[in-house]
Short mmCIF file of C-alpha atoms in Angstrom, two decimals:
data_model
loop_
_atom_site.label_atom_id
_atom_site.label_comp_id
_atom_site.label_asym_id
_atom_site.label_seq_id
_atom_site.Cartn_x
_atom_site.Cartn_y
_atom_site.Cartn_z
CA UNK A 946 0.00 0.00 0.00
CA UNK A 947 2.75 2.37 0.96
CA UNK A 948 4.30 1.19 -2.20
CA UNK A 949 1.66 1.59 -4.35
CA UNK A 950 0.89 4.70 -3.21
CA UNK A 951 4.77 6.31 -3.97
CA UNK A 952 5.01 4.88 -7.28
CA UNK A 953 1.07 6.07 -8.41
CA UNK A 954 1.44 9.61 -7.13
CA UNK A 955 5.03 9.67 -8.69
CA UNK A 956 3.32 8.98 -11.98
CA UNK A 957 0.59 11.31 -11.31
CA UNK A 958 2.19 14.18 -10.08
CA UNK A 959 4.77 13.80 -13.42
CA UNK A 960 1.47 13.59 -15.22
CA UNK A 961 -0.20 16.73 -14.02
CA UNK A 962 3.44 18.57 -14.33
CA UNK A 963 3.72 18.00 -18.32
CA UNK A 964 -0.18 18.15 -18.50
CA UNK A 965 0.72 21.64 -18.01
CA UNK A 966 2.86 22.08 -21.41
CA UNK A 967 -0.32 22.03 -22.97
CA UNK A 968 -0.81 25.11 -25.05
CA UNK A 969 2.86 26.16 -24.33
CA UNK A 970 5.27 24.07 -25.50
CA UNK A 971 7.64 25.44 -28.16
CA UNK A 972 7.15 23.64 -30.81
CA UNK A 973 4.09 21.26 -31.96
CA UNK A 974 5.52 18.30 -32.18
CA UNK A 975 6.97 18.59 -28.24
CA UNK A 976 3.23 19.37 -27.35
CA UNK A 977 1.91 16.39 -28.17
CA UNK A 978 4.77 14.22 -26.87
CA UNK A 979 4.72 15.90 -23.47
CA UNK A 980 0.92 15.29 -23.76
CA UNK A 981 1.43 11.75 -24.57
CA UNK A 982 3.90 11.23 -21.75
CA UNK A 983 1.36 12.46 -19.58
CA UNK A 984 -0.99 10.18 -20.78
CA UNK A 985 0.95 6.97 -20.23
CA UNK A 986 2.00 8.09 -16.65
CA UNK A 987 -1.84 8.30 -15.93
CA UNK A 988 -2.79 5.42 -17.17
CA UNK A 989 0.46 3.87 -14.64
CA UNK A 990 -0.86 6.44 -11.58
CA UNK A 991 -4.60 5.09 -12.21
CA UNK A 992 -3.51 1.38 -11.86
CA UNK A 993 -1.24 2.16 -9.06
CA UNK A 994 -3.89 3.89 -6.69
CA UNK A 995 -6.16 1.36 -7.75
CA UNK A 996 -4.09 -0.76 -5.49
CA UNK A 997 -5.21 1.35 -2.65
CA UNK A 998 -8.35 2.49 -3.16
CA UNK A 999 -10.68 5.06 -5.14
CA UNK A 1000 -8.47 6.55 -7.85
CA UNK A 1001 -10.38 9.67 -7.98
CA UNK A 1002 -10.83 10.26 -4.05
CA UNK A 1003 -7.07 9.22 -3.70
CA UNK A 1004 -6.16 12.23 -6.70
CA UNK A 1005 -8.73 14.73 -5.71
CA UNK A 1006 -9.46 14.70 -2.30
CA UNK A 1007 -5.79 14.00 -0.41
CA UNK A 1008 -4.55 17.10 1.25
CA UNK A 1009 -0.79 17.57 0.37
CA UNK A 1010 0.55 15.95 3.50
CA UNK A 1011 -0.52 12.80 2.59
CA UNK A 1012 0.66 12.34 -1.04
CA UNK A 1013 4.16 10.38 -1.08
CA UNK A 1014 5.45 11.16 -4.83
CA UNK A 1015 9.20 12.44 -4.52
CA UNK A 1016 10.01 16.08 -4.55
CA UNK A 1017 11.45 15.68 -8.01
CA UNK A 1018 8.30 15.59 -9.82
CA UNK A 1019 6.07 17.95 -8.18
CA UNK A 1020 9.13 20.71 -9.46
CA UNK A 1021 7.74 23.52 -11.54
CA UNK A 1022 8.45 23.01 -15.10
CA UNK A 1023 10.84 26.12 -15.76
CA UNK A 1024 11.83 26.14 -18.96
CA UNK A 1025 11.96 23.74 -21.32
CA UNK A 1026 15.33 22.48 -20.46
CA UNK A 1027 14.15 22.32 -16.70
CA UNK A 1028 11.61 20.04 -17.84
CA UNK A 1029 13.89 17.86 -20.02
CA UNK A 1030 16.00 17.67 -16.89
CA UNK A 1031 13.30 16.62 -14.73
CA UNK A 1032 12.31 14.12 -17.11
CA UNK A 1033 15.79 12.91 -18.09
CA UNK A 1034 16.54 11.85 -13.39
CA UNK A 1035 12.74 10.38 -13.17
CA UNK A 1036 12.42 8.43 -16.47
CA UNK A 1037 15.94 6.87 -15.97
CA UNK A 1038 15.05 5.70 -12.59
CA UNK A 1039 11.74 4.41 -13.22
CA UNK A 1040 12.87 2.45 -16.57
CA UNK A 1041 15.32 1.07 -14.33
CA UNK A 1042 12.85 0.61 -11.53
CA UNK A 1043 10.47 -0.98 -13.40
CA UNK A 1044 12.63 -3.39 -15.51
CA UNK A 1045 13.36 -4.67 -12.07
CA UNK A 1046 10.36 -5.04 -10.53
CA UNK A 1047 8.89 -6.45 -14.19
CA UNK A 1048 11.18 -9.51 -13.25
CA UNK A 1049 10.00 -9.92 -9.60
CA UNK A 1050 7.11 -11.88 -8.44
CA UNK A 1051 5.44 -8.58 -6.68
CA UNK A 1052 2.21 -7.00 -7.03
CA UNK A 1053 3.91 -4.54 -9.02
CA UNK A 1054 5.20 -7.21 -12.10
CA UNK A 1055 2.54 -6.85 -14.79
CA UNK A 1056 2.59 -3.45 -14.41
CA UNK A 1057 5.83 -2.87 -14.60
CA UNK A 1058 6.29 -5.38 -17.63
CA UNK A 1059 3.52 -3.32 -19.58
CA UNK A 1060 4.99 0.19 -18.05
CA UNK A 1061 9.00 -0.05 -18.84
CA UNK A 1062 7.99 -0.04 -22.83
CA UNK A 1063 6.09 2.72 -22.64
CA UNK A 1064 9.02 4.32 -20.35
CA UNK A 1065 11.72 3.46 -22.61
CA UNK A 1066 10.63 5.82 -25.27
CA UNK A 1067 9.98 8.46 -22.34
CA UNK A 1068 13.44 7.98 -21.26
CA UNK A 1069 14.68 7.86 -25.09
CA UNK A 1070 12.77 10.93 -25.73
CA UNK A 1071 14.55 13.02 -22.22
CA UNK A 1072 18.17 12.12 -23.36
CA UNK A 1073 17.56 12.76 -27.16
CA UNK A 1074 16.72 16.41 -26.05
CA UNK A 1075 19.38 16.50 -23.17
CA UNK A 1076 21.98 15.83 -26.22
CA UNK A 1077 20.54 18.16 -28.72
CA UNK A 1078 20.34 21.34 -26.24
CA UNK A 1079 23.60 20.08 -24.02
CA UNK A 1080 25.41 19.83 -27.69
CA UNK A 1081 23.65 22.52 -29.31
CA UNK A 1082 24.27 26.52 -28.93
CA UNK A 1083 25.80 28.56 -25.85
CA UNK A 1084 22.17 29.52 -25.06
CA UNK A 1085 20.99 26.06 -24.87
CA UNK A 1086 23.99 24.47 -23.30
CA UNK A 1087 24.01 26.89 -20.51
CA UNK A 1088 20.41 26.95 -19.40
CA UNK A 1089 20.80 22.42 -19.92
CA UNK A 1090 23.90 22.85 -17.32
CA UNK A 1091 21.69 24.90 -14.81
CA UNK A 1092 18.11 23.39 -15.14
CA UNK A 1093 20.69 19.49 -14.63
CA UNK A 1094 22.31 21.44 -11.72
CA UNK A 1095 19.07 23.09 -10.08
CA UNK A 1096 17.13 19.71 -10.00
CA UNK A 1097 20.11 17.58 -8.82
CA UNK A 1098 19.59 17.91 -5.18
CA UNK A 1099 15.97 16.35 -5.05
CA UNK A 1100 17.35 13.36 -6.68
CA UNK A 1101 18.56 11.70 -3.78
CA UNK A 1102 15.24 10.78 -2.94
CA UNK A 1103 14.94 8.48 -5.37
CA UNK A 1104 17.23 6.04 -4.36
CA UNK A 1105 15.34 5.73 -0.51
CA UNK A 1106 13.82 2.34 0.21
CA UNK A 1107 9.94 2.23 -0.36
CA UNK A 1108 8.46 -0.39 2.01
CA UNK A 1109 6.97 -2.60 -0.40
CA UNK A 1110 9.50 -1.68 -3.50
CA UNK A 1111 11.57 -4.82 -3.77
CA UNK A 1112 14.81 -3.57 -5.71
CA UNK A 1113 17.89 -3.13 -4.44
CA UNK A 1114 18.49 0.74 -4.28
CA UNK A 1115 22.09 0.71 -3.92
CA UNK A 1116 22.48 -1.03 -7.16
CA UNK A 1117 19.52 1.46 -8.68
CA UNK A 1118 21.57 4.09 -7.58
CA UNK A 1119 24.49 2.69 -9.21
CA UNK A 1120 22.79 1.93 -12.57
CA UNK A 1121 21.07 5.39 -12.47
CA UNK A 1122 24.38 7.16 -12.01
CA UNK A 1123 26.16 5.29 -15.12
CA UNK A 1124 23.22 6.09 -17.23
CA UNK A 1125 22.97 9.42 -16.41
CA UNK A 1126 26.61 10.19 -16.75
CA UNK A 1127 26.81 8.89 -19.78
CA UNK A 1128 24.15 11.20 -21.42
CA UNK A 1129 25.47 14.14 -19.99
CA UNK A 1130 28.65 13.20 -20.86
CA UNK A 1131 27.30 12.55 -24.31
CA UNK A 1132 25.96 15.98 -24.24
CA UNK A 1133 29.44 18.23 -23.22
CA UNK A 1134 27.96 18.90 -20.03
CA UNK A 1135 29.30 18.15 -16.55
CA UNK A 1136 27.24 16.38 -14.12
CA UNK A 1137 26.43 18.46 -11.12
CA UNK A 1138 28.72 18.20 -8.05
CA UNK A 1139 26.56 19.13 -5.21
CA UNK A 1140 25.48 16.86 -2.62
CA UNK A 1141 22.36 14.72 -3.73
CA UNK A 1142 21.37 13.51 -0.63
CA UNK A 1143 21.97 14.55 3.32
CA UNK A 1144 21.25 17.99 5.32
CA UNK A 1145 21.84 19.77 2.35
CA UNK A 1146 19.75 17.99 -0.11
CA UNK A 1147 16.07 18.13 -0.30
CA UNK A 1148 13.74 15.28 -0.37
CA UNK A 1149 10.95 14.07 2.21
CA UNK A 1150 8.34 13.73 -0.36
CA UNK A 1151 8.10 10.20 0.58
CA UNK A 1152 7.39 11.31 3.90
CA UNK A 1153 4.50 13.56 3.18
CA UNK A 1154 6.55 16.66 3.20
CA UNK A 1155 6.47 19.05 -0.06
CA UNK A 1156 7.93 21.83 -1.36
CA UNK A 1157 6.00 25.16 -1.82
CA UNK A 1158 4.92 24.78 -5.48
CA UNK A 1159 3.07 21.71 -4.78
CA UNK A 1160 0.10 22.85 -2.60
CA UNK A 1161 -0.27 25.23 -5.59
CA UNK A 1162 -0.21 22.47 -8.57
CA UNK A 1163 -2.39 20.50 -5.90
CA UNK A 1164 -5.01 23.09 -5.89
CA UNK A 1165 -4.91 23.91 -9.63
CA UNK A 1166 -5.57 20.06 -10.18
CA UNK A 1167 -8.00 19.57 -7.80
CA UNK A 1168 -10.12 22.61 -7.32
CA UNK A 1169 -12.42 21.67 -10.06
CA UNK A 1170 -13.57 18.00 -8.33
CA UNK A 1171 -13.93 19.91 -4.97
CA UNK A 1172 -15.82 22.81 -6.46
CA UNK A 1173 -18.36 20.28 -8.46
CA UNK A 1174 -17.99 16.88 -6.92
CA UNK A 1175 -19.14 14.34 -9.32
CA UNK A 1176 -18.72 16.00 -11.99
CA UNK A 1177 -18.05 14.62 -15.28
CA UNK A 1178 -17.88 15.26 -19.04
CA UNK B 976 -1.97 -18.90 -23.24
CA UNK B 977 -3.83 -22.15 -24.56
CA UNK B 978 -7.71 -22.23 -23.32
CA UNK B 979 -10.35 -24.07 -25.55
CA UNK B 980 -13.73 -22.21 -26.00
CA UNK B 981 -16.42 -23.77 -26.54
CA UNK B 982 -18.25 -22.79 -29.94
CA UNK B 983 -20.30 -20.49 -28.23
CA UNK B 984 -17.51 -18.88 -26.96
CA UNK B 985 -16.35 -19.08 -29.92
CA UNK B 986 -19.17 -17.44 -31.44
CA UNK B 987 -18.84 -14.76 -28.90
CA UNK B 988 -15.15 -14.28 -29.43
CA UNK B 989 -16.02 -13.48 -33.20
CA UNK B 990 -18.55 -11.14 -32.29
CA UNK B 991 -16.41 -9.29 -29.65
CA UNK B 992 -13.30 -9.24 -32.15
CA UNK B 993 -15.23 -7.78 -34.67
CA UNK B 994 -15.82 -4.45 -32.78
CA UNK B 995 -13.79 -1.54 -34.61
CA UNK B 996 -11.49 -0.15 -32.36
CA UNK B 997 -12.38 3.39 -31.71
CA UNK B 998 -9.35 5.47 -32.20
CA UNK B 999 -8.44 3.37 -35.49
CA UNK B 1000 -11.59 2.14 -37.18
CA UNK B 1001 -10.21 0.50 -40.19
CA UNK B 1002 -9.35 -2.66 -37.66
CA UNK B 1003 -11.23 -4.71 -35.67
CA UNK B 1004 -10.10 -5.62 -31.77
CA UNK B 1005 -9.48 -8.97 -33.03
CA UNK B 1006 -7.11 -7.47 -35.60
CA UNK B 1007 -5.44 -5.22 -32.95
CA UNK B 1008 -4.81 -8.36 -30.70
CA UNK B 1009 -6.62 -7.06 -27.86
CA UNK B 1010 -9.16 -9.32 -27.22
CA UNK B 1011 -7.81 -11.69 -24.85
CA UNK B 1012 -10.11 -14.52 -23.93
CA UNK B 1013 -14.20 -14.90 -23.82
CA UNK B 1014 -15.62 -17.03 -21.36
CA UNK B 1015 -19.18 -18.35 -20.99
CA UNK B 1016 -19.96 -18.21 -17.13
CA UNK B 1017 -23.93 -19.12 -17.41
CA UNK B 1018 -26.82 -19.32 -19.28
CA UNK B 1019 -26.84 -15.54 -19.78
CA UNK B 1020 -23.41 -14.35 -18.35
CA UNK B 1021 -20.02 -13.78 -20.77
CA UNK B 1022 -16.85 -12.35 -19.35
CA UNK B 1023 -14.67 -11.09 -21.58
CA UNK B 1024 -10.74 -9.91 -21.26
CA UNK B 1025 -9.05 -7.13 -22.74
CA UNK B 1026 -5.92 -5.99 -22.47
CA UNK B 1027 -5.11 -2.45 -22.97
CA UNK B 1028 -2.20 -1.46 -25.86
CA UNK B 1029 -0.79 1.31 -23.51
CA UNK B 1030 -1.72 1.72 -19.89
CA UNK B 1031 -3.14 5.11 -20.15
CA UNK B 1032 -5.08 4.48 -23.86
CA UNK B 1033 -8.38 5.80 -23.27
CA UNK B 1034 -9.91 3.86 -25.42
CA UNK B 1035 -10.54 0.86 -23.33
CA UNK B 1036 -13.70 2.48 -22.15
CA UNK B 1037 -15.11 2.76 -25.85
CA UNK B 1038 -13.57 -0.43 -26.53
CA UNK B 1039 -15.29 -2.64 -23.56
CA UNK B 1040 -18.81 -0.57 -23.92
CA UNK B 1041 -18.80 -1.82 -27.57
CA UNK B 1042 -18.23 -4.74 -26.76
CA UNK B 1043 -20.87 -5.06 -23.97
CA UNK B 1044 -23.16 -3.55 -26.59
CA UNK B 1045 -22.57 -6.25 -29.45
CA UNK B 1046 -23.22 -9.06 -27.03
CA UNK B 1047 -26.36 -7.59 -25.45
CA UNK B 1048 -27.58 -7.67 -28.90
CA UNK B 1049 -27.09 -11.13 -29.23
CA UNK B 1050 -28.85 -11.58 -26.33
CA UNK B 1051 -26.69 -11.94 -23.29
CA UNK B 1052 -27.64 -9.91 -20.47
CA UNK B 1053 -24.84 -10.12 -18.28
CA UNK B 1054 -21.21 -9.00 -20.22
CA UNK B 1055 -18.39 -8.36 -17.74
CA UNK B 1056 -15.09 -7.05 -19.63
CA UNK B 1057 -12.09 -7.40 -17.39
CA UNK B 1058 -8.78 -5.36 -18.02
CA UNK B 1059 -6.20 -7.73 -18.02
CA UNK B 1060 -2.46 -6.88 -17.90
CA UNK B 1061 -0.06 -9.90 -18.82
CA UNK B 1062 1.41 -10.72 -20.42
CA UNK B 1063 1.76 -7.15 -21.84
CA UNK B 1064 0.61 -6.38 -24.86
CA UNK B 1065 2.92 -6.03 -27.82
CA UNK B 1066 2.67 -4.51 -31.53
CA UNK B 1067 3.32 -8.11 -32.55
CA UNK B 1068 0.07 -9.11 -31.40
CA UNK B 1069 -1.47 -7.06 -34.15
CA UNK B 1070 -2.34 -9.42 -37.32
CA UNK B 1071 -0.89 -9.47 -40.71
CA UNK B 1072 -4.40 -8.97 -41.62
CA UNK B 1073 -4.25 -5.13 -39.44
CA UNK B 1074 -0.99 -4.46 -40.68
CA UNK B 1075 -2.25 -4.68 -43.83
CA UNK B 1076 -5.02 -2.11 -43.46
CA UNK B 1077 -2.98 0.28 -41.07
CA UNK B 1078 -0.91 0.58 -44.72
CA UNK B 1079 -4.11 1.18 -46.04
CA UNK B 1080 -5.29 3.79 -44.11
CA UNK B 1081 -1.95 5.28 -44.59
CA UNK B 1082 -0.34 4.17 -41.24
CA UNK B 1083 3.24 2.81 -41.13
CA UNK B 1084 2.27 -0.58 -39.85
CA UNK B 1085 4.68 -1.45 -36.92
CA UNK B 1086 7.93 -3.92 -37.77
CA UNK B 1087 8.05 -7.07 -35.97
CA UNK B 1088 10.41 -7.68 -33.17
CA UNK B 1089 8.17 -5.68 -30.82
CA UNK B 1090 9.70 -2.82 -28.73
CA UNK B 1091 13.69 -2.78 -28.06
CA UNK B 1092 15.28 -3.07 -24.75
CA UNK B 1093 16.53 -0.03 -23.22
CA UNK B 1094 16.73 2.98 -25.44
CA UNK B 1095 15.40 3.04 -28.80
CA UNK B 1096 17.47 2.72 -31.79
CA UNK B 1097 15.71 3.05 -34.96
CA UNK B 1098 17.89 1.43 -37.52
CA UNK B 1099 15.31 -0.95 -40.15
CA UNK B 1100 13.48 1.95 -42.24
CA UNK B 1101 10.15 2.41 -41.85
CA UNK B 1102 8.08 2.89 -45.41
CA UNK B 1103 5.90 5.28 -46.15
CA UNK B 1104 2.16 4.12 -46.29
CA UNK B 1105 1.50 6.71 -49.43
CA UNK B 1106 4.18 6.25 -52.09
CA UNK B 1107 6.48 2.95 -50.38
CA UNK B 1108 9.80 4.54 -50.99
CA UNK B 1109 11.76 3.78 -47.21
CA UNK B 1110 13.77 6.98 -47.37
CA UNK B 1111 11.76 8.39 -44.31
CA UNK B 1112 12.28 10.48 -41.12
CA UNK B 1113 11.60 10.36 -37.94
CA UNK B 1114 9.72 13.88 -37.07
CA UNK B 1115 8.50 12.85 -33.48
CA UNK B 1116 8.63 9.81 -31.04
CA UNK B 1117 5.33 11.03 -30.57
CA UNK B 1118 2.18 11.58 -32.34
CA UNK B 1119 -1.70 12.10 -32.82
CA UNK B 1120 -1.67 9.03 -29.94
CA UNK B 1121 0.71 7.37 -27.99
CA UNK B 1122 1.07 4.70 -30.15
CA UNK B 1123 2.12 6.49 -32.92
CA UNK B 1124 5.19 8.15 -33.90
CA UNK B 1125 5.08 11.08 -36.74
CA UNK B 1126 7.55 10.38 -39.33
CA UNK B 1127 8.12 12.24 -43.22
CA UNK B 1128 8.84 11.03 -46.11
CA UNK B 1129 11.97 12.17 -47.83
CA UNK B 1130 10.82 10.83 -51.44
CA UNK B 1131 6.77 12.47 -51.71
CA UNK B 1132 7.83 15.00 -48.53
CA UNK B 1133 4.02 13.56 -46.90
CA UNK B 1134 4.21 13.03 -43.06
CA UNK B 1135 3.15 9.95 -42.20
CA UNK B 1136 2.19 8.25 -38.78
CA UNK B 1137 4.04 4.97 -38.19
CA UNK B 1138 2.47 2.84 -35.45
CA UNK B 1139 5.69 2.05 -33.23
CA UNK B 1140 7.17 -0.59 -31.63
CA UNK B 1141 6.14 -1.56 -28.80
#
């Protein structure tokens, strides 16, 4: 349950985030992928609370406090690097995450087996931009070096046993690091050297403690279900 | 999976695999490779299994109220479709028969070998569904639905959508 709950509000929180490209992404063709990525982590966050209870009461009517999604993904989107750097830590680690789990005998297996496809061309899709701007002009290789070194600190968190997550996070940690390095590598940029976790990281999402831009996404997303419960299309 | 329906079931199966799907009417469900299994539970009580092509497709819920609607025309009052998960679906579940009219309908049908491991390279061409030449592009991982990638071709210059791997 505790389980299920961390890896659906991970998915749903990432969902909501890049929901919110809609109408403003640069270019048309990003638009719709962002849209589509949101779309597939739904459909993964719907499953997962399913596990726990009523996905709509567990999206809509949760007070802050008790979601348990990492810190990563309730970060504001920035700009577009910002998001390409949030999506380059999370898809990494849950294409690793759930190519692990898809070989367990857990709760979690089918999922994950159906899930790490779909993530594979999320993750394909993060480092394919994370090349192109890293690699690209002074302007773009700049604001990739500071949107990868802004967002490094909340990705600590990741790598913090779930109860209920069978995978061995020091060796997630391990093949996250490798796979990361070698895309920014890839993309003449230098992996951020400030600490990831400790006192000087953040992270406690797990823990039911946010950071100040959630309670606002959390009230943009829920607002309308709380304003007109029941309603529907 | 090996289960042996009974002609009935059978019958049923047909019916159920005949439904269009509703994001890509030129093929049926059966064509798609969706349609799982149909059981006969009682005298007027089918249960039928889907599985979904991505998790978050949204058209499972068009797909399993057709369903319930072709087999309460043929009389059975009770039609349960269950969402089934594994094994996961794959674009090698889709028949030679929907590849063929995906090419049709001027969709790059998807090539076998279903989805890579790990990242994905894109090395075998993909040929465009309007004038077959395989000197095409890749324009987005991502298109019109998740499924779909948007690719161009170099030869007529028409985009295309090419129904990836998976």
């Amino acid at each position: 349950m505790t389980a299920a709950l961390a890896l659906g509000d991970d998915a749903l929180v990432l969902s909501h985030r890049l929901g919110e490209w809609a109408g403003h992404a640069p270019v048309l063709e990003e638009e719709v992928a962002l849209a589509n990525i949101a779309l597939d982590l739904l459909g993964q966050a719907r499953m997962l609370l399913s596990f726990v209870g009523d996905e709509d009461q567990l999206a809509y009517l949760r007070e802050e406090r008790a979601f348990r999604n990492v810190q990563l993904v309730e970060q504001p989107n920035g700009d577009f690097a910002h998001t390409m750097a949030r999506q380059l830590y999370f898809s990494v680690y849950q294409h690793l995450l759930y190519e692990e789990l898809a070989t367990g005998e857990g709760e979690f297996a089918d999922l994950a087996a159906k899930a790490v496809k779909e993530v594979a061309y999320h993750r394909d899709h993060a480092e394919q931009w994370v090349l192109r701007l890293g690699d690209g002009t002074t302007e773009s290789h700049e604001r990739m070096q500071l949107a990868l070194d802004a967002l490094w600190r909340y990705t600590g968190e990741l790598f913090e046993p779930v109860e209920g997550v069978d995978v061995d996070a020091h060796a997630l940690r391990d093949g996250w690091l490798a796979a990361v390095t070698s895309v920014v590598d890839r993309a003449t940029l230098a992996l951020p050297s400030g600490p990831q976790a400790g006192a000087w990281a953040a992270g406690a999402g797990r823990q039911g403690l946010h950071t100040e831009p959630f309670g606002r996404m959390l009230a943009e997303m829920q607002h309308l279900h709380r304003s007109h419960p029941g309603a529907s299309w | 999976m090996v289960t042996t329906e009974t002609p009935l079931e059978a019958e049923f199966h047909r019916l159920a695999g005949s439904v269009p799907d509703p994001e890509l009417p030129v093929i049926t469900l059966d064509e798609l490779g969706v349609l799982r299994r149909v059981r006969v539970d009682g005298p007027d009580k089918v249960t039928v299994h889907l599985t979904p092509t991505y998790t978050g497709c949204p058209a499972i819920e068009a797909m399993s109220a057709d369903i319930q609607r072709v087999l309460h025309e043929r009389g059975v009052a009770d039609v349960s479709v269950v969402t089934v998960l594994a094994p996961a679906w794959s674009t090698d579940d889709i028949s030679d028969e929907g590849r063929r009219k995906l090419a049709e309908f001027g969709i790059a049908p998807p090539r076998p070998g279903g989805a890579p491991d790990g990242p994905v390279p894109l090395t075998l061409s993909v040929r465009c569904p309007h004038c077959g030449s395989t000197d095409t592009e890749l324009l987005s991982r991502f298109s019109s639905t998740a499924c779909k990638a948007l690719r161009r071709c170099v030869a007529c210059r028409e985009p295309f959508d090419h129904f990836k791997e998976l």
